[in-house]
């Protein structure tokens, strides 16, 4: 680490990038707009750390937004990729690696009997909605405020992530007709869902949700919420879809559905199953998945889908995660971190509410409890901006938005966690 926090090279590269790419980035939240700052340009990542183009080292709690659960550039993943690379980067034909990763996903995730690979979480969610509609012969969909299911038109209604961050309730360019079938309810509100079913008899194809919200900060489901949705969808002939793009293989090896013991009909995945390469997937009951082309009539395809490099990174990542003690370690380290953050804030007299499950955590700078997106918005955004910058200066890289969950990895050491808590403590005492 350098003595004074210097961002000269990041600044120069970002200024140049703004002329080349909209907002200077390839994905909105990266631009630091919601923390009123300029982004740090990364040079390389390894284990729990990221290094920027000015030589600063950060303890990273973004982890490429989730995939880096084994730690960045895990040596076994890199070695497997190097070997796979020799055999080619893309086949556009079936490969054995797809069988292998499919089998691993089917063995791990309770709801998944068959799986289709795609290239991103967005694609997985788009495809799953088409499938829900085809299977039920119904058009309407229920989603929750603050839940993000990628950037497809139908989901850009009260969406979280960058949409929440930038305060866009919607996006221009999305036709009203496309979202007219998207109904929304507050998270953790079963009554609201019940009402929507009552008001739209035999018209709702299904309910999609993040089983733990990670795109509006970090909001766990209240006891009974997931179970209640399972009941309600069943009663109304609708499908239940867990969007586990973030929680899959992170909350437990079988995802949030395994952890909470509630099995949806369909599941979308991404992030961790790609091990840092671009992958998404959707899967579920065999009778539903059998409708996907070419087994059935529901069209969905992809030039690079199931490509050997992405499959290799996914397989190796899951093999590492499957080893004994992985999730216990993530749970313990992350709990220690969030407890340390919350205690430090309280000692400094700052209102805070935070929690974690497995390797996923979040906090809001308000009294709490936070059970939905409305309550999440009470978090002190101005303070968070100052905190974000101050933590960067102390070598800790947090998600550049109060509405994104944090991620730990198997590479974060006890020392990293202690150093992070110490940095938080200092920041809470210095900022006013
Ligand atoms: C990240 C995310 C997506 C979108 O995945 P991309 O790979 O960014 O397209 C969808 N749903 C959830 C829950 C996510 O966290």
Coordinates of C-alpha atoms and ligand atoms in Angstrom, one line a residue:
X1 CA 0.0 0.0 0.0
X2 CA 1.2 3.5 -0.7
X3 CA 1.3 6.1 2.1
X4 CA -1.2 8.7 0.8
X5 CA -4.2 7.5 -1.1
X6 CA -3.6 8.4 -4.6
X7 CA -6.1 7.9 -7.5
X8 CA -4.4 9.9 -10.3
X9 CA -4.3 7.0 -12.7
X10 CA -7.9 5.9 -12.0
X11 CA -9.0 9.5 -12.5
X12 CA -7.2 9.8 -15.8
X13 CA -8.5 6.5 -17.1
X14 CA -12.1 7.2 -16.0
X15 CA -12.0 10.6 -17.6
X16 CA -10.9 9.1 -20.9
X17 CA -13.5 6.3 -20.5
X18 CA -16.4 8.8 -20.3
X19 CA -15.7 9.8 -23.9
X20 CA -15.6 6.2 -25.0
X21 CA -18.5 4.5 -23.1
X22 CA -21.7 5.9 -21.7
X23 CA -20.9 7.0 -18.2
X24 CA -17.4 5.6 -18.7
X25 CA -18.5 2.1 -17.6
X26 CA -19.9 -1.2 -18.9
X27 CA -22.5 -1.5 -16.1
X28 CA -24.1 1.5 -14.2
X29 CA -23.4 0.9 -10.5
X30 CA -19.6 0.7 -11.2
X31 CA -19.6 4.4 -11.9
X32 CA -19.9 5.3 -8.2
X33 CA -22.7 7.8 -8.9
X34 CA -24.7 6.7 -5.9
X35 CA -21.7 7.5 -3.6
X36 CA -21.0 10.8 -5.4
X37 CA -17.5 9.7 -6.3
X38 CA -15.4 8.5 -9.2
X39 CA -14.6 4.9 -9.7
X40 CA -11.4 3.1 -8.8
X41 CA -10.0 1.4 -11.9
X42 CA -8.8 -2.1 -11.1
X43 CA -5.6 -3.6 -12.4
X44 CA -5.7 -7.1 -11.0
X45 CA -7.5 -9.3 -8.3
X46 CA -6.2 -12.2 -6.2
X47 CA -7.8 -13.9 -3.2
X48 CA -9.5 -11.4 -1.0
X49 CA -7.8 -8.4 -2.6
X50 CA -8.0 -6.0 -5.6
X51 CA -5.3 -3.7 -6.7
X52 CA -6.0 -0.6 -8.6
X53 CA -4.0 1.2 -11.4
X54 CA -2.4 3.5 -8.8
X55 CA -1.0 0.5 -6.8
X56 CA -3.5 0.7 -3.9
X57 CA -4.6 -2.6 -2.4
X58 CA -8.1 -3.1 -1.2
X59 CA -9.8 -5.8 0.8
X60 CA -12.6 -6.5 -1.6
X61 CA -16.2 -7.1 -0.4
X62 CA -17.8 -7.0 -3.9
X63 CA -16.1 -10.1 -5.3
X64 CA -17.1 -9.2 -8.9
X65 CA -20.7 -8.9 -7.5
X66 CA -20.7 -12.4 -6.2
X67 CA -18.9 -14.9 -8.4
X68 CA -15.6 -14.7 -6.5
X69 CA -16.8 -16.8 -3.6
X70 CA -13.6 -19.0 -3.5
X71 CA -11.5 -15.8 -3.7
X72 CA -10.4 -14.1 -6.8
X73 CA -8.3 -16.0 -9.3
X74 CA -8.3 -19.2 -7.3
X75 CA -5.2 -21.1 -8.4
X76 CA -7.2 -24.3 -9.1
X77 CA -9.7 -22.4 -11.2
X78 CA -6.9 -20.7 -13.1
X79 CA -5.1 -24.0 -13.7
X80 CA -8.3 -25.7 -14.9
X81 CA -9.0 -22.8 -17.3
X82 CA -5.5 -22.9 -18.7
X83 CA -5.9 -26.6 -19.5
X84 CA -9.3 -26.0 -21.0
X85 CA -8.0 -23.1 -23.1
X86 CA -5.7 -25.4 -24.9
X87 CA -8.7 -27.3 -26.3
X88 CA -10.4 -24.1 -27.6
X89 CA -12.5 -21.2 -26.4
X90 CA -15.9 -22.1 -27.9
X91 CA -17.3 -25.1 -29.6
X92 CA -20.8 -24.2 -30.7
X93 CA -21.5 -27.9 -30.3
X94 CA -22.2 -30.2 -27.3
X95 CA -19.4 -30.7 -24.9
X96 CA -18.9 -33.2 -22.0
X97 CA -18.3 -30.3 -19.6
X98 CA -22.0 -29.3 -19.9
X99 CA -23.1 -32.8 -18.8
X100 CA -20.8 -32.5 -15.8
X101 CA -21.9 -29.1 -14.6
X102 CA -25.6 -29.9 -15.3
X103 CA -25.3 -33.0 -13.1
X104 CA -23.6 -31.0 -10.3
X105 CA -26.4 -28.4 -10.4
X106 CA -29.1 -31.0 -10.5
X107 CA -27.5 -32.9 -7.5
X108 CA -27.1 -29.7 -5.5
X109 CA -30.2 -27.6 -6.1
X110 CA -33.5 -29.2 -4.7
X111 CA -35.8 -27.8 -7.4
X112 CA -33.6 -28.5 -10.4
X113 CA -34.3 -31.7 -12.4
X114 CA -33.1 -30.3 -15.7
X115 CA -31.1 -27.2 -16.6
X116 CA -30.3 -24.9 -19.5
X117 CA -27.2 -22.8 -19.6
X118 CA -27.2 -19.2 -20.8
X119 CA -24.6 -16.4 -20.6
X120 CA -26.0 -14.1 -17.8
X121 CA -28.5 -13.8 -15.1
X122 CA -30.5 -11.4 -17.2
X123 CA -30.8 -14.0 -19.9
X124 CA -31.8 -16.7 -17.4
X125 CA -34.6 -14.5 -16.0
X126 CA -35.9 -13.5 -19.4
X127 CA -36.0 -17.1 -20.5
X128 CA -37.7 -18.3 -17.3
X129 CA -40.5 -15.8 -17.7
X130 CA -41.2 -17.0 -21.2
X131 CA -41.3 -20.5 -19.9
X132 CA -43.6 -19.6 -17.0
X133 CA -46.1 -18.0 -19.4
X134 CA -45.9 -20.9 -21.9
X135 CA -46.4 -23.6 -19.2
X136 CA -49.4 -21.9 -17.5
X137 CA -50.9 -20.2 -20.6
X138 CA -51.1 -17.0 -18.5
X139 CA -49.4 -13.6 -19.0
X140 CA -49.2 -11.9 -15.7
X141 CA -46.3 -12.0 -13.3
X142 CA -45.8 -10.9 -9.7
X143 CA -42.4 -9.4 -8.7
X144 CA -41.4 -7.6 -5.5
X145 CA -40.3 -4.0 -5.0
X146 CA -36.5 -3.7 -4.8
X147 CA -35.9 -7.2 -6.4
X148 CA -33.7 -7.2 -9.4
X149 CA -34.1 -9.8 -12.1
X150 CA -31.7 -8.4 -14.8
X151 CA -32.4 -5.6 -17.2
X152 CA -35.1 -7.2 -19.5
X153 CA -38.1 -4.9 -20.1
X154 CA -40.6 -7.0 -18.2
X155 CA -38.7 -6.8 -15.0
X156 CA -37.8 -3.0 -15.0
X157 CA -40.6 -2.2 -12.7
X158 CA -39.7 -1.2 -9.2
X159 CA -36.4 -3.0 -9.7
X160 CA -33.4 -2.9 -7.4
X161 CA -29.7 -2.8 -8.1
X162 CA -28.6 0.0 -10.4
X163 CA -32.2 1.0 -11.1
X164 CA -32.7 1.6 -7.3
X165 CA -29.4 3.2 -7.0
X166 CA -30.0 5.8 -9.7
X167 CA -33.5 6.4 -8.6
X168 CA -35.1 5.4 -11.9
X169 CA -38.5 3.9 -11.0
X170 CA -38.6 2.6 -14.6
X171 CA -36.6 3.2 -17.7
X172 CA -37.4 5.1 -20.8
X173 CA -37.6 2.8 -23.8
X174 CA -39.6 0.2 -22.0
X175 CA -43.1 0.1 -23.6
X176 CA -46.0 0.3 -21.3
X177 CA -47.5 -2.7 -23.0
X178 CA -44.4 -4.8 -22.0
X179 CA -44.7 -4.0 -18.3
X180 CA -48.5 -3.9 -18.1
X181 CA -48.5 -7.6 -17.1
X182 CA -45.9 -7.0 -14.3
X183 CA -47.6 -6.7 -10.9
X184 CA -45.6 -5.7 -7.9
X185 CA -45.9 -6.2 -4.1
X186 CA -43.7 -5.1 -1.2
X187 CA -41.2 -7.8 -0.1
X188 CA -42.2 -9.8 3.0
X189 CA -45.9 -8.9 2.5
X190 CA -48.0 -12.0 1.9
X191 CA -51.3 -10.2 2.2
X192 CA -50.4 -8.0 -0.8
X193 CA -49.7 -11.1 -2.8
X194 CA -52.9 -12.7 -1.7
X195 CA -54.8 -9.6 -2.9
X196 CA -53.1 -9.6 -6.3
X197 CA -54.1 -13.2 -6.8
X198 CA -57.7 -12.4 -5.8
X199 CA -57.8 -9.4 -8.2
X200 CA -56.4 -11.4 -11.1
X201 CA -58.1 -14.8 -11.0
X202 CA -56.5 -17.4 -13.4
X203 CA -54.3 -14.7 -14.9
X204 CA -51.0 -14.9 -13.0
X205 CA -48.4 -17.2 -14.4
X206 CA -46.2 -17.0 -11.4
X207 CA -44.3 -15.2 -8.7
X208 CA -40.6 -14.5 -9.1
X209 CA -38.4 -13.3 -6.2
X210 CA -34.9 -13.1 -4.7
X211 CA -35.3 -15.6 -1.8
X212 CA -33.0 -13.2 0.1
X213 CA -32.9 -9.7 -1.4
X214 CA -29.4 -8.6 -2.3
X215 CA -30.2 -5.9 -4.8
X216 CA -31.9 -3.4 -2.4
X217 CA -29.1 -3.9 0.2
X218 CA -29.6 -7.1 2.2
X219 CA -33.1 -8.1 3.2
X220 CA -33.8 -11.7 4.5
X221 CA -37.2 -13.2 4.1
X222 CA -39.3 -13.1 7.3
X223 CA -40.2 -16.5 8.8
X224 CA -43.2 -17.9 6.8
X225 CA -42.8 -15.6 3.8
X226 CA -41.3 -18.1 1.4
X227 CA -43.5 -20.9 2.8
X228 CA -46.6 -18.6 2.3
X229 CA -45.6 -17.9 -1.3
X230 CA -45.2 -21.6 -2.0
X231 CA -48.8 -22.2 -0.7
X232 CA -50.3 -19.3 -2.5
X233 CA -48.8 -20.1 -5.9
X234 CA -49.9 -23.8 -5.5
X235 CA -53.5 -22.8 -4.6
X236 CA -53.7 -20.5 -7.6
X237 CA -52.2 -22.8 -10.2
X238 CA -49.2 -20.4 -10.6
X239 CA -45.5 -21.2 -10.6
X240 CA -43.0 -20.1 -7.9
X241 CA -39.6 -19.0 -9.2
X242 CA -36.6 -18.3 -7.0
X243 CA -34.1 -16.0 -8.7
X244 CA -31.0 -17.5 -7.1
X245 CA -28.6 -15.7 -9.5
X246 CA -27.0 -14.1 -6.4
X247 CA -27.9 -16.6 -3.6
X248 CA -27.3 -19.8 -5.6
X249 CA -24.3 -21.7 -4.2
X250 CA -23.6 -18.8 -1.9
X251 CA -26.2 -19.2 0.8
X252 CA -25.5 -22.9 0.9
X253 CA -24.4 -25.4 -1.7
X254 CA -28.1 -25.9 -2.6
X255 CA -28.9 -22.2 -2.5
X256 CA -31.4 -20.3 -0.4
X257 CA -34.0 -23.0 -1.3
X258 CA -32.0 -25.6 0.5
X259 CA -31.2 -23.3 3.5
X260 CA -34.9 -22.4 4.0
X261 CA -36.4 -25.8 3.0
X262 CA -38.8 -24.3 0.4
X263 CA -38.7 -25.7 -3.1
X264 CA -39.8 -23.5 -6.0
X265 CA -40.9 -24.9 -9.4
X266 CA -38.1 -23.1 -11.3
X267 CA -34.8 -21.5 -10.4
X268 CA -32.5 -19.0 -12.1
X269 CA -28.8 -19.0 -11.4
X270 CA -25.7 -17.0 -12.5
X271 CA -22.7 -15.4 -10.8
X272 CA -21.2 -18.2 -8.7
X273 CA -21.9 -21.0 -11.2
X274 CA -19.8 -19.2 -13.7
X275 CA -16.8 -19.0 -11.3
X276 CA -16.0 -15.5 -12.7
X277 CA -16.8 -16.2 -16.4
X278 CA -20.1 -15.2 -18.0
X279 CA -22.7 -17.8 -17.2
X280 CA -26.4 -18.0 -16.3
X281 CA -28.7 -20.9 -16.0
X282 CA -32.3 -21.8 -15.4
X283 CA -33.7 -25.1 -14.3
X284 CA -36.5 -26.8 -12.5
X285 CA -39.2 -29.5 -12.8
X286 CA -38.7 -31.8 -15.6
X287 CA -42.3 -31.4 -16.9
X288 CA -41.7 -27.7 -17.2
X289 CA -38.2 -27.7 -18.5
X290 CA -39.2 -30.3 -21.2
X291 CA -41.1 -27.4 -22.9
X292 CA -37.8 -25.7 -23.7
X293 CA -36.6 -26.0 -27.4
X294 CA -35.6 -28.3 -28.9
X295 CA -37.4 -30.7 -26.5
X296 CA -40.4 -28.5 -26.6
X297 CA -41.8 -25.4 -28.4
X298 CA -40.5 -22.6 -26.1
X299 CA -37.7 -21.0 -28.1
X300 CA -34.4 -20.0 -26.4
X301 CA -30.9 -20.2 -27.8
X302 CA -27.3 -18.9 -27.4
X303 CA -24.2 -18.9 -29.6
X304 CA -21.8 -19.0 -26.7
X305 CA -24.1 -20.9 -24.2
X306 CA -22.4 -23.8 -22.3
X307 CA -19.0 -22.8 -23.7
X308 CA -16.1 -24.9 -22.4
X309 CA -14.3 -22.1 -20.5
X310 CA -17.3 -21.0 -18.6
X311 CA -18.3 -24.6 -17.8
X312 CA -14.8 -25.3 -16.5
X313 CA -14.7 -22.3 -14.2
X314 CA -18.1 -23.2 -12.9
X315 CA -17.2 -26.9 -12.3
X316 CA -14.0 -26.1 -10.5
X317 CA -15.6 -23.4 -8.3
X318 CA -18.4 -25.8 -7.2
X319 CA -15.8 -28.5 -6.5
X320 CA -14.0 -26.1 -4.2
X321 CA -17.2 -25.0 -2.5
X322 CA -18.3 -28.6 -2.0
X323 CA -15.4 -29.3 0.3
X324 CA -16.3 -29.7 3.9
X325 CA -16.6 -26.6 6.0
X326 CA -16.8 -24.0 3.2
X327 CA -20.2 -22.7 4.2
X328 CA -19.5 -22.9 8.0
X329 CA -16.4 -20.7 7.3
X330 CA -18.3 -18.2 5.2
X331 CA -21.1 -18.0 7.9
X332 CA -18.7 -17.5 10.8
X333 CA -16.4 -14.9 9.1
X334 CA -19.3 -12.9 7.7
X335 CA -21.2 -12.9 11.1
X336 CA -18.0 -11.7 12.8
X337 CA -17.7 -8.9 10.2
X338 CA -21.3 -7.6 10.4
X339 CA -21.3 -7.8 14.2
X340 CA -18.1 -5.8 14.3
X341 CA -19.5 -3.2 11.9
X342 CA -22.8 -2.8 13.8
X343 CA -21.1 -2.6 17.2
X344 CA -18.6 0.0 16.0
X345 CA -21.4 2.1 14.6
X346 CA -23.4 1.8 17.8
X347 CA -20.4 2.8 19.9
X348 CA -20.1 5.9 17.8
X349 CA -23.8 6.7 18.4
X350 CA -24.8 6.0 14.8
X351 CA -28.1 4.2 14.1
X352 CA -27.5 1.0 12.2
X353 CA -29.2 -2.3 11.4
X354 CA -27.4 -5.1 9.7
X355 CA -27.3 -8.8 9.3
X356 CA -25.7 -11.7 7.3
X357 CA -26.5 -15.2 6.0
X358 CA -23.6 -17.3 4.9
X359 CA -21.2 -15.2 2.7
X360 CA -23.7 -12.4 2.1
X361 CA -24.3 -9.3 4.3
X362 CA -25.6 -5.8 4.5
X363 CA -26.3 -2.9 6.7
X364 CA -28.5 0.2 6.7
X365 CA -27.7 3.4 8.4
X366 CA -31.1 3.8 10.1
X367 CA -32.8 2.4 13.2
X368 CA -34.5 -0.6 11.4
X369 CA -36.0 -3.1 11.1
X370 CA -35.7 -3.2 7.3
X371 CA -38.2 -5.7 5.9
X372 CA -38.8 -4.2 2.4
X373 CA -37.5 -1.6 -0.1
X374 CA -39.5 1.3 1.4
X375 CA -37.8 0.8 4.8
X376 CA -34.4 0.3 3.1
X377 CA -34.7 3.8 1.6
X378 CA -34.5 5.3 5.1
X379 CA -30.8 4.5 5.2
X380 CA -28.7 7.6 5.4
X381 CA -27.4 7.9 1.9
X382 CA -25.3 11.0 2.5
X383 CA -23.4 9.3 5.4
X384 CA -23.0 6.2 3.3
X385 CA -21.2 8.2 0.6
X386 CA -18.8 9.6 3.1
X387 CA -18.3 6.2 4.7
X388 CA -17.6 4.6 1.3
X389 CA -14.9 7.1 0.5
X390 CA -13.3 6.9 3.9
X391 CA -13.2 3.1 3.7
X392 CA -11.6 3.2 0.3
X393 CA -8.9 5.5 1.8
X394 CA -8.3 2.8 4.5
X395 CA -8.0 0.1 1.9
X396 CA -11.5 -1.5 2.0
X397 CA -13.6 -1.8 -1.2
X398 CA -17.3 -1.8 -0.4
X399 CA -20.1 -1.9 -3.0
X400 CA -20.5 1.7 -4.2
X401 CA -24.2 1.9 -3.3
X402 CA -26.2 1.6 -0.1
X403 CA -28.5 -0.7 -2.0
X404 CA -26.2 -3.6 -2.8
X405 CA -25.3 -6.6 -0.6
X406 CA -21.8 -7.3 0.4
X407 CA -19.9 -10.5 -0.3
X408 CA -17.2 -12.4 1.5
X409 CA -15.1 -15.2 0.2
X410 CA -13.2 -18.3 1.4
X411 CA -10.1 -16.2 0.8
X412 CA -10.9 -13.6 3.4
X413 CA -8.8 -14.3 6.5
X414 CA -9.4 -13.6 10.1
X415 CA -6.8 -10.8 9.8
X416 CA -8.7 -9.3 6.8
X417 CA -11.9 -9.2 8.8
X418 CA -10.2 -7.7 11.9
X419 CA -8.6 -5.0 9.7
X420 CA -11.9 -4.2 8.1
X421 CA -13.7 -3.8 11.4
X422 CA -10.9 -1.6 12.7
X423 CA -11.3 0.6 9.5
X424 CA -15.0 0.8 10.1
X425 CA -14.5 1.8 13.7
X426 CA -12.1 4.6 12.7
X427 CA -14.4 5.9 10.0
X428 CA -17.5 5.9 12.2
X429 CA -15.5 8.0 14.7
X430 CA -14.0 10.4 12.1
X431 CA -17.1 11.1 10.0
X432 CA -19.8 13.4 11.3
Ligands
LIG1 C1 -27.1 -10.1 -10.8 C2 -28.5 -10.5 -10.8 C3 -29.2 -10.7 -12.0 C4 -28.7 -10.3 -13.3 O1 -27.6 -11.1 -13.7 P1 -26.5 -10.5 -14.8 O2 -25.5 -11.6 -15.0 O3 -26.0 -9.3 -14.3 O4 -27.3 -10.3 -16.0 C5 -30.5 -11.2 -11.9 N1 -31.0 -11.5 -10.7 C6 -30.3 -11.4 -9.6 C7 -31.0 -11.7 -8.3 C8 -29.1 -10.8 -9.6 O5 -28.4 -10.6 -8.4

